[in-house]
Amino acid sequence: MGERSKPERPRVALFVTCLVNVMRPGIAEATRDLLVAAGCEVEVPLEQTCCGQPAFNSGDEMGGRAMARHQIEALEGYAYVVAPSGSCAGTIRHDYTHTFRDDPAWLRRAEELAARTHEITSFLVDVMDFQPARTRFAAKATYHDTCSGLRELGVHDQPRRLLESAEGLDLVPLPGSNVCCGFGGTFCVKYPAIANAVVEEKAEAVESTGAAILLGGDLGCLMNMAGKLQRRGSAVRVFHTVEAVAGRLGGPAIGEKP
């Protein structure tokens, strides 16, 4: 972190994301808990909606732009915007500025929002220099680097540093950890056969590690891998990184019944 000092009690907007809100709100709760522990004042803007990623991915530029305008207005006024998703944070940081490249007024607002938007593990480590409380969960785990977080935002070392706080958690390398899981947002809908072949290889790689737990930073990717692992009869359990850091590995994993 060098000589840079972390901000004092910044006002943070928690961008929950659609999948987390609908499929696993516990990820948002764990994210909130970690932000509070890091010294942030956390709010969940009720006006937030989809970031527009599915629209942009599908070529619906007008639809994505309309969502971008809404999000920019909803998230202005906060020191930071933090999401438990590299893909949603990446959309706000990159797609918004691209879609408004010919609209100076909205481009300025999009650039200001982009500069304040972070993926959760990157924010905790790079901005807040956060050292989480020591938790204990004895298990062997492996980590998948999701494409958007890794390639758009440079998220790699940050989650691994945070996971060091979990005593007894043996983090082993995942072969091809930087290779796509096959989800790819709308890619898995457009090209299901290719997506299935890709996630089959990912599941084999996960099982080859001997890990009992698979961790990652995007719920869409985690649901995709959890589903394939379960269909293969694998005992590997899948969690979001923030659930591990917040000491929430004792509950049902992704895809398991409560």
PDB file of C-alpha atoms in Angstrom:
ATOM      1  CA  MET A   1       0.000   0.000   0.000  1.00  0.00           C
ATOM      2  CA  GLY A   2       3.070   2.270   0.186  1.00  0.00           C
ATOM      3  CA  GLU A   3       2.657   5.658   1.806  1.00  0.00           C
ATOM      4  CA  ARG A   4      -0.964   6.034   0.754  1.00  0.00           C
ATOM      5  CA  SER A   5      -3.344   6.375   3.690  1.00  0.00           C
ATOM      6  CA  LYS A   6      -6.733   4.702   3.607  1.00  0.00           C
ATOM      7  CA  PRO A   7      -9.852   6.911   3.638  1.00  0.00           C
ATOM      8  CA  GLU A   8     -11.552   7.529   6.986  1.00  0.00           C
ATOM      9  CA  ARG A   9     -15.074   6.093   7.149  1.00  0.00           C
ATOM     10  CA  PRO A  10     -15.982   6.566   3.483  1.00  0.00           C
ATOM     11  CA  ARG A  11     -19.634   6.507   2.434  1.00  0.00           C
ATOM     12  CA  VAL A  12     -19.955   3.404   0.257  1.00  0.00           C
ATOM     13  CA  ALA A  13     -22.812   2.313  -1.983  1.00  0.00           C
ATOM     14  CA  LEU A  14     -23.151  -1.475  -2.006  1.00  0.00           C
ATOM     15  CA  PHE A  15     -24.093  -2.522  -5.523  1.00  0.00           C
ATOM     16  CA  VAL A  16     -25.791  -5.840  -4.768  1.00  0.00           C
ATOM     17  CA  THR A  17     -26.049  -7.211  -8.384  1.00  0.00           C
ATOM     18  CA  CYS A  18     -29.056  -9.015  -9.828  1.00  0.00           C
ATOM     19  CA  LEU A  19     -27.869 -12.585  -9.290  1.00  0.00           C
ATOM     20  CA  VAL A  20     -26.845 -11.972  -5.694  1.00  0.00           C
ATOM     21  CA  ASN A  21     -30.140 -10.253  -4.926  1.00  0.00           C
ATOM     22  CA  VAL A  22     -32.246 -13.064  -6.393  1.00  0.00           C
ATOM     23  CA  MET A  23     -30.148 -16.187  -5.886  1.00  0.00           C
ATOM     24  CA  ARG A  24     -27.842 -15.687  -2.881  1.00  0.00           C
ATOM     25  CA  PRO A  25     -28.386 -12.516  -0.834  1.00  0.00           C
ATOM     26  CA  GLY A  26     -26.029 -13.871   1.816  1.00  0.00           C
ATOM     27  CA  ILE A  27     -23.168 -12.722  -0.422  1.00  0.00           C
ATOM     28  CA  ALA A  28     -24.432  -9.140  -0.114  1.00  0.00           C
ATOM     29  CA  GLU A  29     -24.702  -9.562   3.649  1.00  0.00           C
ATOM     30  CA  ALA A  30     -21.129 -10.856   3.867  1.00  0.00           C
ATOM     31  CA  THR A  31     -19.961  -7.971   1.669  1.00  0.00           C
ATOM     32  CA  ARG A  32     -21.705  -5.469   3.913  1.00  0.00           C
ATOM     33  CA  ASP A  33     -20.191  -7.024   7.033  1.00  0.00           C
ATOM     34  CA  LEU A  34     -16.681  -6.806   5.585  1.00  0.00           C
ATOM     35  CA  LEU A  35     -17.155  -3.196   4.471  1.00  0.00           C
ATOM     36  CA  VAL A  36     -18.371  -2.230   7.944  1.00  0.00           C
ATOM     37  CA  ALA A  37     -15.458  -4.074   9.538  1.00  0.00           C
ATOM     38  CA  ALA A  38     -13.141  -2.115   7.231  1.00  0.00           C
ATOM     39  CA  GLY A  39     -14.517   1.144   8.612  1.00  0.00           C
ATOM     40  CA  CYS A  40     -16.989   2.105   5.881  1.00  0.00           C
ATOM     41  CA  GLU A  41     -20.414   3.677   6.170  1.00  0.00           C
ATOM     42  CA  VAL A  42     -22.447   1.336   3.970  1.00  0.00           C
ATOM     43  CA  GLU A  43     -25.698   2.100   2.166  1.00  0.00           C
ATOM     44  CA  VAL A  44     -27.706   0.044  -0.320  1.00  0.00           C
ATOM     45  CA  PRO A  45     -29.306   2.468  -2.795  1.00  0.00           C
ATOM     46  CA  LEU A  46     -32.819   1.144  -3.382  1.00  0.00           C
ATOM     47  CA  GLU A  47     -32.942   2.737  -6.842  1.00  0.00           C
ATOM     48  CA  GLN A  48     -30.216   0.441  -8.171  1.00  0.00           C
ATOM     49  CA  THR A  49     -31.187  -2.023 -10.882  1.00  0.00           C
ATOM     50  CA  CYS A  50     -29.304  -4.211 -13.364  1.00  0.00           C
ATOM     51  CA  CYS A  51     -25.968  -2.749 -14.439  1.00  0.00           C
ATOM     52  CA  GLY A  52     -26.919  -3.390 -18.066  1.00  0.00           C
ATOM     53  CA  GLN A  53     -24.362  -6.100 -18.759  1.00  0.00           C
ATOM     54  CA  PRO A  54     -26.833  -8.558 -20.401  1.00  0.00           C
ATOM     55  CA  ALA A  55     -28.039  -5.819 -22.728  1.00  0.00           C
ATOM     56  CA  PHE A  56     -24.529  -4.776 -23.728  1.00  0.00           C
ATOM     57  CA  ASN A  57     -23.481  -8.424 -24.190  1.00  0.00           C
ATOM     58  CA  SER A  58     -26.475  -9.041 -26.455  1.00  0.00           C
ATOM     59  CA  GLY A  59     -25.875  -6.003 -28.646  1.00  0.00           C
ATOM     60  CA  ASP A  60     -28.729  -3.949 -27.195  1.00  0.00           C
ATOM     61  CA  GLU A  61     -26.741  -0.737 -26.970  1.00  0.00           C
ATOM     62  CA  MET A  62     -29.800   1.480 -26.464  1.00  0.00           C
ATOM     63  CA  GLY A  63     -31.117  -0.691 -23.643  1.00  0.00           C
ATOM     64  CA  GLY A  64     -27.727  -0.850 -21.969  1.00  0.00           C
ATOM     65  CA  ARG A  65     -27.286   2.892 -22.289  1.00  0.00           C
ATOM     66  CA  ALA A  66     -30.656   3.531 -20.641  1.00  0.00           C
ATOM     67  CA  MET A  67     -29.673   1.315 -17.707  1.00  0.00           C
ATOM     68  CA  ALA A  68     -26.314   3.049 -17.499  1.00  0.00           C
ATOM     69  CA  ARG A  69     -27.980   6.462 -17.212  1.00  0.00           C
ATOM     70  CA  HIS A  70     -30.204   5.166 -14.426  1.00  0.00           C
ATOM     71  CA  GLN A  71     -27.300   3.658 -12.515  1.00  0.00           C
ATOM     72  CA  ILE A  72     -25.146   6.763 -12.858  1.00  0.00           C
ATOM     73  CA  GLU A  73     -27.927   8.872 -11.357  1.00  0.00           C
ATOM     74  CA  ALA A  74     -28.625   6.341  -8.584  1.00  0.00           C
ATOM     75  CA  LEU A  75     -24.977   6.015  -7.552  1.00  0.00           C
ATOM     76  CA  GLU A  76     -23.854   9.636  -7.624  1.00  0.00           C
ATOM     77  CA  GLY A  77     -22.985  11.197  -4.284  1.00  0.00           C
ATOM     78  CA  TYR A  78     -21.123   8.219  -2.832  1.00  0.00           C
ATOM     79  CA  ALA A  79     -17.401   8.180  -2.207  1.00  0.00           C
ATOM     80  CA  TYR A  80     -17.207   4.635  -3.591  1.00  0.00           C
ATOM     81  CA  VAL A  81     -19.403   2.028  -5.248  1.00  0.00           C
ATOM     82  CA  VAL A  82     -18.503  -1.563  -4.378  1.00  0.00           C
ATOM     83  CA  ALA A  83     -19.850  -4.784  -5.900  1.00  0.00           C
ATOM     84  CA  PRO A  84     -19.238  -8.458  -5.045  1.00  0.00           C
ATOM     85  CA  SER A  85     -18.771  -9.084  -8.764  1.00  0.00           C
ATOM     86  CA  GLY A  86     -15.952  -8.359 -11.160  1.00  0.00           C
ATOM     87  CA  SER A  87     -18.278  -8.516 -14.150  1.00  0.00           C
ATOM     88  CA  CYS A  88     -20.755  -5.927 -12.848  1.00  0.00           C
ATOM     89  CA  ALA A  89     -17.980  -3.638 -11.620  1.00  0.00           C
ATOM     90  CA  GLY A  90     -16.254  -4.088 -14.965  1.00  0.00           C
ATOM     91  CA  THR A  91     -19.435  -3.131 -16.806  1.00  0.00           C
ATOM     92  CA  ILE A  92     -19.738   0.096 -14.839  1.00  0.00           C
ATOM     93  CA  ARG A  93     -16.076   0.943 -15.254  1.00  0.00           C
ATOM     94  CA  HIS A  94     -15.649   0.089 -18.924  1.00  0.00           C
ATOM     95  CA  ASP A  95     -18.947  -0.312 -20.780  1.00  0.00           C
ATOM     96  CA  TYR A  96     -20.460   2.897 -19.438  1.00  0.00           C
ATOM     97  CA  THR A  97     -17.595   5.057 -20.628  1.00  0.00           C
ATOM     98  CA  HIS A  98     -17.615   3.271 -23.984  1.00  0.00           C
ATOM     99  CA  THR A  99     -21.337   3.692 -24.606  1.00  0.00           C
ATOM    100  CA  PHE A 100     -21.185   7.437 -23.852  1.00  0.00           C
ATOM    101  CA  ARG A 101     -17.991   8.064 -25.821  1.00  0.00           C
ATOM    102  CA  ASP A 102     -19.854  10.460 -28.166  1.00  0.00           C
ATOM    103  CA  ASP A 103     -21.879  12.178 -25.431  1.00  0.00           C
ATOM    104  CA  PRO A 104     -19.548  14.527 -23.486  1.00  0.00           C
ATOM    105  CA  ALA A 105     -21.943  15.310 -20.636  1.00  0.00           C
ATOM    106  CA  TRP A 106     -22.777  11.688 -19.863  1.00  0.00           C
ATOM    107  CA  LEU A 107     -19.214  10.579 -20.552  1.00  0.00           C
ATOM    108  CA  ARG A 108     -17.958  12.864 -17.805  1.00  0.00           C
ATOM    109  CA  ARG A 109     -20.456  11.412 -15.335  1.00  0.00           C
ATOM    110  CA  ALA A 110     -19.652   7.860 -16.449  1.00  0.00           C
ATOM    111  CA  GLU A 111     -15.924   8.476 -15.983  1.00  0.00           C
ATOM    112  CA  GLU A 112     -16.501   9.874 -12.498  1.00  0.00           C
ATOM    113  CA  LEU A 113     -18.538   6.799 -11.537  1.00  0.00           C
ATOM    114  CA  ALA A 114     -15.968   4.470 -13.088  1.00  0.00           C
ATOM    115  CA  ALA A 115     -13.206   6.012 -10.973  1.00  0.00           C
ATOM    116  CA  ARG A 116     -15.218   5.350  -7.797  1.00  0.00           C
ATOM    117  CA  THR A 117     -16.329   1.784  -8.590  1.00  0.00           C
ATOM    118  CA  HIS A 118     -14.506  -1.293  -7.287  1.00  0.00           C
ATOM    119  CA  GLU A 119     -14.845  -5.042  -6.973  1.00  0.00           C
ATOM    120  CA  ILE A 120     -15.095  -5.943  -3.274  1.00  0.00           C
ATOM    121  CA  THR A 121     -11.769  -7.740  -2.714  1.00  0.00           C
ATOM    122  CA  SER A 122      -9.878  -5.088  -4.674  1.00  0.00           C
ATOM    123  CA  PHE A 123     -11.550  -2.351  -2.667  1.00  0.00           C
ATOM    124  CA  LEU A 124     -10.784  -3.978   0.677  1.00  0.00           C
ATOM    125  CA  VAL A 125      -7.116  -4.552  -0.163  1.00  0.00           C
ATOM    126  CA  ASP A 126      -6.170  -1.745  -2.546  1.00  0.00           C
ATOM    127  CA  VAL A 127      -8.252   1.096  -1.097  1.00  0.00           C
ATOM    128  CA  MET A 128      -8.915   0.225   2.540  1.00  0.00           C
ATOM    129  CA  ASP A 129      -5.764  -1.848   3.254  1.00  0.00           C
ATOM    130  CA  PHE A 130      -8.091  -4.100   5.238  1.00  0.00           C
ATOM    131  CA  GLN A 131      -6.879  -6.929   7.444  1.00  0.00           C
ATOM    132  CA  PRO A 132      -9.888  -9.161   8.200  1.00  0.00           C
ATOM    133  CA  ALA A 133     -10.476 -10.776  11.547  1.00  0.00           C
ATOM    134  CA  ARG A 134      -9.046 -14.262  11.887  1.00  0.00           C
ATOM    135  CA  THR A 135     -11.610 -16.940  11.155  1.00  0.00           C
ATOM    136  CA  ARG A 136     -11.131 -20.688  11.345  1.00  0.00           C
ATOM    137  CA  PHE A 137     -12.335 -23.268   8.885  1.00  0.00           C
ATOM    138  CA  ALA A 138     -10.123 -26.292   8.360  1.00  0.00           C
ATOM    139  CA  ALA A 139     -10.441 -27.422   4.745  1.00  0.00           C
ATOM    140  CA  LYS A 140      -8.584 -27.612   1.463  1.00  0.00           C
ATOM    141  CA  ALA A 141      -9.822 -25.013  -1.034  1.00  0.00           C
ATOM    142  CA  THR A 142      -8.994 -23.868  -4.547  1.00  0.00           C
ATOM    143  CA  TYR A 143      -9.654 -20.567  -6.298  1.00  0.00           C
ATOM    144  CA  HIS A 144     -11.009 -19.732  -9.772  1.00  0.00           C
ATOM    145  CA  ASP A 145     -10.133 -16.328 -11.257  1.00  0.00           C
ATOM    146  CA  THR A 146     -13.220 -15.049 -13.044  1.00  0.00           C
ATOM    147  CA  CYS A 147     -12.595 -13.478 -16.440  1.00  0.00           C
ATOM    148  CA  SER A 148     -13.954  -9.961 -15.889  1.00  0.00           C
ATOM    149  CA  GLY A 149     -12.345  -9.489 -12.493  1.00  0.00           C
ATOM    150  CA  LEU A 150      -8.978 -10.765 -13.685  1.00  0.00           C
ATOM    151  CA  ARG A 151      -8.782  -9.193 -17.134  1.00  0.00           C
ATOM    152  CA  GLU A 152     -10.785  -5.988 -16.768  1.00  0.00           C
ATOM    153  CA  LEU A 153      -9.974  -5.089 -13.173  1.00  0.00           C
ATOM    154  CA  GLY A 154      -6.699  -6.838 -12.326  1.00  0.00           C
ATOM    155  CA  VAL A 155      -8.199  -8.849  -9.473  1.00  0.00           C
ATOM    156  CA  HIS A 156      -5.810 -11.690  -8.656  1.00  0.00           C
ATOM    157  CA  ASP A 157      -3.684 -11.259  -5.540  1.00  0.00           C
ATOM    158  CA  GLN A 158      -6.335  -9.414  -3.519  1.00  0.00           C
ATOM    159  CA  PRO A 159      -8.720 -12.325  -2.803  1.00  0.00           C
ATOM    160  CA  ARG A 160      -5.808 -14.610  -2.015  1.00  0.00           C
ATOM    161  CA  ARG A 161      -4.451 -12.094   0.482  1.00  0.00           C
ATOM    162  CA  LEU A 162      -7.822 -11.836   2.216  1.00  0.00           C
ATOM    163  CA  LEU A 163      -8.207 -15.621   2.339  1.00  0.00           C
ATOM    164  CA  GLU A 164      -4.991 -15.832   4.338  1.00  0.00           C
ATOM    165  CA  SER A 165      -7.087 -14.725   7.324  1.00  0.00           C
ATOM    166  CA  ALA A 166      -8.914 -18.060   7.399  1.00  0.00           C
ATOM    167  CA  GLU A 167      -6.903 -20.275   9.697  1.00  0.00           C
ATOM    168  CA  GLY A 168      -6.815 -23.874   8.564  1.00  0.00           C
ATOM    169  CA  LEU A 169      -7.918 -23.039   5.030  1.00  0.00           C
ATOM    170  CA  ASP A 170      -5.342 -24.694   2.774  1.00  0.00           C
ATOM    171  CA  LEU A 171      -5.536 -22.845  -0.557  1.00  0.00           C
ATOM    172  CA  VAL A 172      -4.127 -25.030  -3.345  1.00  0.00           C
ATOM    173  CA  PRO A 173      -3.540 -23.897  -6.955  1.00  0.00           C
ATOM    174  CA  LEU A 174      -6.205 -24.626  -9.544  1.00  0.00           C
ATOM    175  CA  PRO A 175      -4.815 -25.736 -12.940  1.00  0.00           C
ATOM    176  CA  GLY A 176      -5.969 -23.199 -15.501  1.00  0.00           C
ATOM    177  CA  SER A 177      -7.410 -20.936 -12.817  1.00  0.00           C
ATOM    178  CA  ASN A 178      -7.393 -18.068 -15.333  1.00  0.00           C
ATOM    179  CA  VAL A 179      -9.356 -20.038 -17.963  1.00  0.00           C
ATOM    180  CA  CYS A 180     -13.044 -19.230 -18.497  1.00  0.00           C
ATOM    181  CA  CYS A 181     -15.558 -21.513 -16.767  1.00  0.00           C
ATOM    182  CA  GLY A 182     -17.918 -21.352 -19.748  1.00  0.00           C
ATOM    183  CA  PHE A 183     -20.528 -19.074 -18.206  1.00  0.00           C
ATOM    184  CA  GLY A 184     -19.623 -15.832 -19.958  1.00  0.00           C
ATOM    185  CA  GLY A 185     -22.906 -14.067 -19.164  1.00  0.00           C
ATOM    186  CA  THR A 186     -25.152 -14.605 -22.183  1.00  0.00           C
ATOM    187  CA  PHE A 187     -22.495 -16.770 -23.885  1.00  0.00           C
ATOM    188  CA  CYS A 188     -23.753 -19.903 -22.143  1.00  0.00           C
ATOM    189  CA  VAL A 189     -27.259 -19.165 -23.448  1.00  0.00           C
ATOM    190  CA  LYS A 190     -26.161 -18.517 -27.036  1.00  0.00           C
ATOM    191  CA  TYR A 191     -23.654 -21.377 -27.221  1.00  0.00           C
ATOM    192  CA  PRO A 192     -24.730 -24.004 -24.654  1.00  0.00           C
ATOM    193  CA  ALA A 193     -22.787 -26.905 -26.161  1.00  0.00           C
ATOM    194  CA  ILE A 194     -19.503 -24.978 -26.114  1.00  0.00           C
ATOM    195  CA  ALA A 195     -20.213 -23.621 -22.631  1.00  0.00           C
ATOM    196  CA  ASN A 196     -20.936 -27.106 -21.333  1.00  0.00           C
ATOM    197  CA  ALA A 197     -17.688 -28.471 -22.757  1.00  0.00           C
ATOM    198  CA  VAL A 198     -15.736 -25.631 -21.164  1.00  0.00           C
ATOM    199  CA  VAL A 199     -17.283 -26.070 -17.712  1.00  0.00           C
ATOM    200  CA  GLU A 200     -16.752 -29.842 -17.954  1.00  0.00           C
ATOM    201  CA  GLU A 201     -13.008 -29.213 -18.277  1.00  0.00           C
ATOM    202  CA  LYS A 202     -13.167 -26.720 -15.421  1.00  0.00           C
ATOM    203  CA  ALA A 203     -14.907 -29.244 -13.162  1.00  0.00           C
ATOM    204  CA  GLU A 204     -12.266 -31.848 -13.969  1.00  0.00           C
ATOM    205  CA  ALA A 205      -9.545 -29.351 -13.071  1.00  0.00           C
ATOM    206  CA  VAL A 206     -11.255 -28.518  -9.771  1.00  0.00           C
ATOM    207  CA  GLU A 207     -11.595 -32.185  -8.858  1.00  0.00           C
ATOM    208  CA  SER A 208      -7.948 -32.829  -9.721  1.00  0.00           C
ATOM    209  CA  THR A 209      -6.848 -30.523  -6.886  1.00  0.00           C
ATOM    210  CA  GLY A 210      -8.445 -32.681  -4.210  1.00  0.00           C
ATOM    211  CA  ALA A 211     -10.016 -29.540  -2.754  1.00  0.00           C
ATOM    212  CA  ALA A 212     -13.228 -29.739  -0.778  1.00  0.00           C
ATOM    213  CA  ILE A 213     -14.164 -26.115  -1.514  1.00  0.00           C
ATOM    214  CA  LEU A 214     -14.124 -23.993  -4.670  1.00  0.00           C
ATOM    215  CA  LEU A 215     -14.001 -20.205  -4.253  1.00  0.00           C
ATOM    216  CA  GLY A 216     -14.422 -17.336  -6.704  1.00  0.00           C
ATOM    217  CA  GLY A 217     -15.650 -13.780  -7.061  1.00  0.00           C
ATOM    218  CA  ASP A 218     -18.646 -13.878  -9.427  1.00  0.00           C
ATOM    219  CA  LEU A 219     -21.893 -15.659  -8.587  1.00  0.00           C
ATOM    220  CA  GLY A 220     -22.752 -16.434 -12.216  1.00  0.00           C
ATOM    221  CA  CYS A 221     -19.491 -18.324 -12.674  1.00  0.00           C
ATOM    222  CA  LEU A 222     -19.851 -20.009  -9.295  1.00  0.00           C
ATOM    223  CA  MET A 223     -23.406 -21.173 -10.050  1.00  0.00           C
ATOM    224  CA  ASN A 224     -22.239 -22.536 -13.398  1.00  0.00           C
ATOM    225  CA  MET A 225     -19.387 -24.502 -11.847  1.00  0.00           C
ATOM    226  CA  ALA A 226     -21.455 -25.634  -8.856  1.00  0.00           C
ATOM    227  CA  GLY A 227     -24.138 -26.985 -11.155  1.00  0.00           C
ATOM    228  CA  LYS A 228     -21.673 -28.957 -13.240  1.00  0.00           C
ATOM    229  CA  LEU A 229     -19.877 -30.336 -10.184  1.00  0.00           C
ATOM    230  CA  GLN A 230     -23.176 -31.471  -8.671  1.00  0.00           C
ATOM    231  CA  ARG A 231     -24.286 -33.134 -11.908  1.00  0.00           C
ATOM    232  CA  ARG A 232     -20.973 -35.012 -11.911  1.00  0.00           C
ATOM    233  CA  GLY A 233     -21.700 -36.237  -8.393  1.00  0.00           C
ATOM    234  CA  SER A 234     -18.773 -34.267  -6.986  1.00  0.00           C
ATOM    235  CA  ALA A 235     -18.569 -33.502  -3.277  1.00  0.00           C
ATOM    236  CA  VAL A 236     -16.821 -30.143  -3.905  1.00  0.00           C
ATOM    237  CA  ARG A 237     -18.745 -27.285  -2.292  1.00  0.00           C
ATOM    238  CA  VAL A 238     -18.794 -23.822  -3.876  1.00  0.00           C
ATOM    239  CA  PHE A 239     -18.749 -20.448  -2.099  1.00  0.00           C
ATOM    240  CA  HIS A 240     -18.112 -16.795  -2.908  1.00  0.00           C
ATOM    241  CA  THR A 241     -14.811 -15.421  -1.618  1.00  0.00           C
ATOM    242  CA  VAL A 242     -16.499 -12.941   0.726  1.00  0.00           C
ATOM    243  CA  GLU A 243     -18.372 -15.782   2.399  1.00  0.00           C
ATOM    244  CA  ALA A 244     -15.064 -17.421   3.259  1.00  0.00           C
ATOM    245  CA  VAL A 245     -13.417 -14.195   4.441  1.00  0.00           C
ATOM    246  CA  ALA A 246     -16.459 -13.332   6.557  1.00  0.00           C
ATOM    247  CA  GLY A 247     -16.434 -16.787   8.178  1.00  0.00           C
ATOM    248  CA  ARG A 248     -19.614 -18.015   6.501  1.00  0.00           C
ATOM    249  CA  LEU A 249     -18.458 -21.393   5.202  1.00  0.00           C
ATOM    250  CA  GLY A 250     -20.534 -23.288   7.752  1.00  0.00           C
ATOM    251  CA  GLY A 251     -23.833 -22.770   5.934  1.00  0.00           C
ATOM    252  CA  PRO A 252     -25.219 -24.281   2.726  1.00  0.00           C
ATOM    253  CA  ALA A 253     -22.962 -23.929  -0.309  1.00  0.00           C
ATOM    254  CA  ILE A 254     -24.140 -22.560  -3.634  1.00  0.00           C
ATOM    255  CA  GLY A 255     -26.728 -24.957  -5.048  1.00  0.00           C
ATOM    256  CA  GLU A 256     -27.317 -26.731  -1.743  1.00  0.00           C
ATOM    257  CA  LYS A 257     -30.686 -26.668  -0.017  1.00  0.00           C
ATOM    258  CA  PRO A 258     -30.911 -24.601   3.202  1.00  0.00           C
TER     259      PRO A 258
END
